[in-house]
Amino acid sequence: MSLISALGLMSGTSMDGIDVAVLETDGEAVVRRGPGGFFPYDDAFRARIEAGLDDARTIEGRQDRPGTLAGLERDITLRHAEAVRRFLNEHPSVAPDVIGFHGQTVLHRPDEALTVQLGDGALLARETGLPVVYDMRAADMEHGGQGAPLVPVYHAALAASLPEGLRQFPVCFVNIGGISNVTFVPEEGAPIAFDTGPGNALIDQWVAAGSGRAFDEDGRIAGEGEIAQDVVARYLDASFFDEPAPKSLDRGDFTTGLAAGLSLA
């Protein structure tokens, strides 16, 4: 069995920084998980990305980079390159064969078969000296997919890699990222996966607006509160929840407007 050591880079819709993880795979199963790391964005850079979302609304084609986006794409790529260098310095035994580069999603319109992630794969390859695979979401769309979520590919491989005694199907994975998604892995057949609704991106926006903090650390604010059923009901009225799977969301499809009147206290 020929194994590849892959170093994955992820900057999600929460826009909080760069996750780095290493795994060895034969392309079908996760054979061995290696070390991981997180390299946070500073507040000023995170604000630049958030501002770039406004420019992204005018994008009509996947290669368009209006306003600040061209410069932002370069800087995002260079920060990923620095994260790779720092990570490899911290873990000298890691020798990746390839980098998987997600980039920063700034626009996702599955109904138009359009998804845009900022990230220059060629620049990252030059900076790191390693082969880079990127633009995975666009490739998924070109093959008839929604472009999101992509993590179910890993979920299915993870389920298949469980030891015999622990391998029980069906398996369901729930991922609460900037946007939430679910993966259902049956014993036979292809997994079923789709976005289920807003996640940490919306929570972070609301917490930042009310407290100035970037996120609800350790869920402390949520843990002291109560469920506002009327607000939940307003969100669940969205037509998205009536749509059949597969389906996916853009970060801007839900806003904090429906939570108006709630307090952090």
Coordinates of C-alpha atoms in Angstrom, one line a residue:
M1 CA 0.0 0.0 0.0
S2 CA 1.5 3.3 -1.1
L3 CA 1.0 6.1 1.5
I4 CA 1.0 9.8 1.1
S5 CA 1.7 12.2 3.9
A6 CA -0.6 15.2 3.4
L7 CA -0.5 18.5 5.2
G8 CA -3.9 20.2 5.3
L9 CA -4.5 23.9 5.7
M10 CA -8.0 25.2 6.6
S11 CA -9.2 28.7 7.1
G12 CA -12.9 28.4 7.7
T13 CA -15.9 30.8 7.6
S14 CA -15.2 31.7 11.2
M15 CA -12.1 33.5 9.9
D16 CA -10.2 33.1 13.1
G17 CA -7.0 31.6 11.7
I18 CA -5.3 28.7 10.0
D19 CA -5.7 25.1 11.1
V20 CA -2.9 22.7 10.2
A21 CA -3.1 19.0 10.3
V22 CA -1.1 16.0 9.0
L23 CA -2.4 12.6 8.1
E24 CA -1.1 9.6 6.1
T25 CA -3.5 8.1 3.7
D26 CA -3.7 5.7 0.7
G27 CA -6.4 7.9 -0.8
E28 CA -9.2 5.8 0.6
A29 CA -8.7 5.5 4.3
V30 CA -7.0 7.5 7.0
V31 CA -4.1 5.3 8.0
R32 CA -2.4 7.5 10.6
R33 CA -3.2 11.0 12.0
G34 CA -0.2 13.2 12.7
P35 CA 0.2 16.4 14.7
G36 CA -1.9 19.5 14.3
G37 CA -1.7 23.1 15.0
F38 CA -3.5 26.4 15.0
F39 CA -2.2 29.8 13.9
P40 CA -4.7 32.6 14.7
Y41 CA -5.3 35.7 12.7
D42 CA -4.7 39.0 14.5
D43 CA -7.7 41.2 14.9
A44 CA -6.6 43.7 12.2
F45 CA -6.2 40.9 9.6
R46 CA -9.5 39.3 10.5
A47 CA -11.1 42.7 10.1
R48 CA -9.5 43.0 6.6
I49 CA -11.1 39.6 5.6
E50 CA -14.5 40.7 7.0
A51 CA -14.2 43.9 5.0
G52 CA -13.3 41.9 1.9
L53 CA -16.6 40.1 2.1
D54 CA -18.3 43.3 0.9
D55 CA -16.1 43.4 -2.2
A56 CA -16.8 39.7 -2.8
R57 CA -20.5 40.5 -3.3
T58 CA -19.8 42.0 -6.7
I59 CA -18.0 38.9 -8.0
E60 CA -19.5 37.5 -11.1
G61 CA -16.8 34.9 -12.1
R62 CA -14.6 32.7 -10.0
Q63 CA -11.4 34.5 -11.0
D64 CA -12.7 38.0 -10.3
R65 CA -10.9 39.8 -7.5
P66 CA -12.5 43.3 -7.2
G67 CA -11.5 46.0 -4.7
T68 CA -9.2 44.7 -2.0
L69 CA -9.4 41.0 -2.9
A70 CA -6.3 40.7 -5.0
G71 CA -4.0 42.1 -2.3
L72 CA -5.9 40.2 0.4
E73 CA -5.5 36.9 -1.5
R74 CA -1.7 37.4 -1.7
D75 CA -1.5 38.2 2.0
I76 CA -3.7 35.2 3.0
T77 CA -1.4 33.0 0.9
L78 CA 1.7 34.3 2.5
R79 CA 0.2 33.8 6.0
H80 CA -0.5 30.2 5.1
A81 CA 3.1 29.8 3.9
E82 CA 4.4 31.2 7.2
A83 CA 2.1 28.8 9.1
V84 CA 3.5 25.9 7.2
R85 CA 7.1 27.0 7.9
R86 CA 6.4 27.5 11.6
F87 CA 4.5 24.2 11.8
L88 CA 7.3 22.2 10.2
N89 CA 9.9 23.9 12.4
E90 CA 7.9 22.8 15.4
H91 CA 7.5 19.2 14.1
P92 CA 10.8 18.4 12.3
S93 CA 9.9 14.7 11.8
V94 CA 7.0 15.7 9.6
A95 CA 7.8 15.4 5.9
P96 CA 4.7 16.1 3.8
D97 CA 4.4 14.9 0.2
V98 CA 1.7 17.4 -0.6
I99 CA -0.2 20.4 0.8
G100 CA -4.0 20.6 0.7
F101 CA -4.8 24.3 0.6
H102 CA -8.4 25.3 1.2
G103 CA -8.1 29.1 1.1
Q104 CA -10.5 31.6 2.5
T105 CA -14.1 31.4 1.3
V106 CA -15.5 34.8 0.5
L107 CA -18.5 33.9 -1.6
H108 CA -20.6 30.7 -2.0
R109 CA -23.5 30.7 -4.4
P110 CA -24.3 27.0 -5.2
D111 CA -27.4 28.0 -7.2
E112 CA -25.1 29.8 -9.6
A113 CA -22.4 27.1 -9.4
L114 CA -20.1 29.8 -8.1
T115 CA -17.8 29.4 -5.1
V116 CA -14.7 31.6 -4.4
Q117 CA -11.8 30.9 -2.1
L118 CA -9.0 33.4 -1.8
G119 CA -5.7 31.5 -2.0
D120 CA -2.9 31.4 -4.7
G121 CA -1.8 27.8 -4.9
A122 CA 1.1 28.5 -7.2
L123 CA 2.4 31.1 -4.8
L124 CA 2.1 28.8 -1.8
A125 CA 4.0 26.1 -3.7
R126 CA 6.8 28.5 -4.5
E127 CA 7.0 29.7 -0.9
T128 CA 7.0 26.2 0.7
G129 CA 8.7 24.2 -2.0
L130 CA 6.0 21.6 -1.9
P131 CA 3.2 20.5 -4.3
V132 CA -0.1 22.1 -3.5
V133 CA -3.6 20.9 -4.3
Y134 CA -6.2 23.7 -4.1
D135 CA -9.6 25.0 -5.4
M136 CA -11.2 21.8 -4.2
R137 CA -14.7 23.4 -3.8
A138 CA -14.7 24.7 -7.4
A139 CA -13.7 21.3 -8.6
D140 CA -16.5 19.7 -6.7
M141 CA -19.0 22.1 -8.3
E142 CA -17.6 21.4 -11.7
H143 CA -18.4 17.7 -11.1
G144 CA -22.0 18.4 -10.1
G145 CA -21.6 18.9 -6.4
Q146 CA -22.5 21.8 -4.1
G147 CA -18.9 22.7 -3.3
A148 CA -19.7 22.3 0.4
P149 CA -19.4 20.7 2.7
L150 CA -16.1 18.9 1.9
V151 CA -15.3 17.5 5.3
P152 CA -17.6 14.4 4.7
V153 CA -14.9 12.9 2.5
Y154 CA -12.8 12.8 5.7
H155 CA -15.7 11.6 7.8
A156 CA -16.3 8.6 5.6
A157 CA -12.6 7.7 5.5
L158 CA -12.5 8.1 9.3
A159 CA -15.5 5.8 9.8
A160 CA -13.9 3.2 7.5
S161 CA -10.6 3.4 9.4
L162 CA -12.2 2.6 12.8
P163 CA -10.9 -0.7 14.4
E164 CA -13.2 -3.6 13.8
G165 CA -14.6 -3.7 17.3
L166 CA -15.5 0.0 17.2
R167 CA -16.9 0.1 13.7
Q168 CA -20.7 0.3 13.9
F169 CA -22.9 1.8 11.2
P170 CA -24.6 4.0 10.5
V171 CA -22.3 6.7 11.8
C172 CA -23.3 10.4 12.0
F173 CA -20.8 13.3 12.3
V174 CA -22.0 16.8 13.2
N175 CA -19.5 19.6 12.5
I176 CA -20.2 23.0 13.9
G177 CA -17.8 25.3 12.1
G178 CA -18.6 28.8 10.8
I179 CA -21.5 27.0 9.1
S180 CA -22.8 23.7 10.5
N181 CA -23.0 20.5 8.5
V182 CA -23.8 16.8 9.0
T183 CA -22.5 13.6 7.5
F184 CA -24.4 10.3 7.6
V185 CA -22.3 7.3 6.8
P186 CA -24.3 4.1 6.1
E187 CA -22.9 0.6 6.3
E188 CA -23.2 0.4 2.5
G189 CA -23.5 3.0 -0.2
A190 CA -22.3 6.6 -0.4
P191 CA -22.5 9.0 2.6
I192 CA -25.1 11.7 2.7
A193 CA -23.9 15.2 3.7
F194 CA -25.1 18.7 3.6
D195 CA -25.0 22.1 5.4
T196 CA -27.6 22.2 8.2
G197 CA -27.6 25.9 9.1
P198 CA -25.5 28.7 10.6
G199 CA -22.9 27.9 13.2
N200 CA -20.0 29.7 14.9
A201 CA -19.8 32.5 12.3
L202 CA -23.2 33.9 13.4
I203 CA -22.4 33.3 17.1
D204 CA -19.1 35.1 16.7
Q205 CA -20.8 38.1 15.0
W206 CA -23.4 38.4 17.7
V207 CA -20.8 38.1 20.6
A208 CA -18.5 40.6 18.9
A209 CA -21.3 43.1 18.5
G210 CA -22.4 42.8 22.1
S211 CA -19.2 42.5 23.9
G212 CA -16.3 43.3 21.6
R213 CA -14.9 39.8 22.1
A214 CA -14.0 37.7 19.1
F215 CA -16.0 34.7 20.2
D216 CA -17.7 33.0 23.2
E217 CA -14.7 31.4 24.8
D218 CA -15.6 27.9 26.2
G219 CA -19.2 28.7 25.6
R220 CA -19.4 30.7 28.8
I221 CA -22.0 33.2 27.6
A222 CA -24.2 30.4 26.1
G223 CA -23.9 28.3 29.3
E224 CA -25.3 31.1 31.4
G225 CA -28.2 31.9 29.2
E226 CA -31.6 30.3 28.2
I227 CA -32.9 29.2 24.9
A228 CA -34.9 32.0 23.2
Q229 CA -37.5 29.8 21.5
D230 CA -39.1 32.7 19.7
V231 CA -35.7 33.6 18.1
V232 CA -35.1 29.9 17.2
A233 CA -38.6 29.8 15.6
R234 CA -37.8 32.9 13.5
Y235 CA -34.6 31.3 12.2
L236 CA -36.3 28.0 11.4
D237 CA -38.8 29.8 9.3
A238 CA -36.1 30.3 6.6
S239 CA -36.9 28.4 3.4
F240 CA -33.4 26.8 3.5
F241 CA -34.7 24.3 6.1
D242 CA -37.5 23.1 3.8
E243 CA -35.1 22.5 0.9
P244 CA -34.0 18.9 0.2
A245 CA -30.4 17.8 0.5
P246 CA -27.8 18.2 -0.9
K247 CA -27.7 21.9 0.0
S248 CA -25.1 24.4 1.2
L249 CA -24.9 27.9 2.6
D250 CA -22.9 31.1 2.2
R251 CA -21.7 32.8 5.4
G252 CA -24.1 35.7 4.6
D253 CA -27.2 33.7 4.1
F254 CA -28.1 34.1 7.7
T255 CA -27.6 37.3 9.8
T256 CA -27.9 38.3 13.4
G257 CA -30.9 40.5 12.6
L258 CA -33.4 38.0 13.8
A259 CA -31.7 37.9 17.2
A260 CA -32.3 41.7 17.7
G261 CA -33.2 42.4 21.3
L262 CA -31.2 39.6 22.9
S263 CA -28.6 40.6 25.5
L264 CA -25.4 39.0 26.7
A265 CA -26.4 39.3 30.3

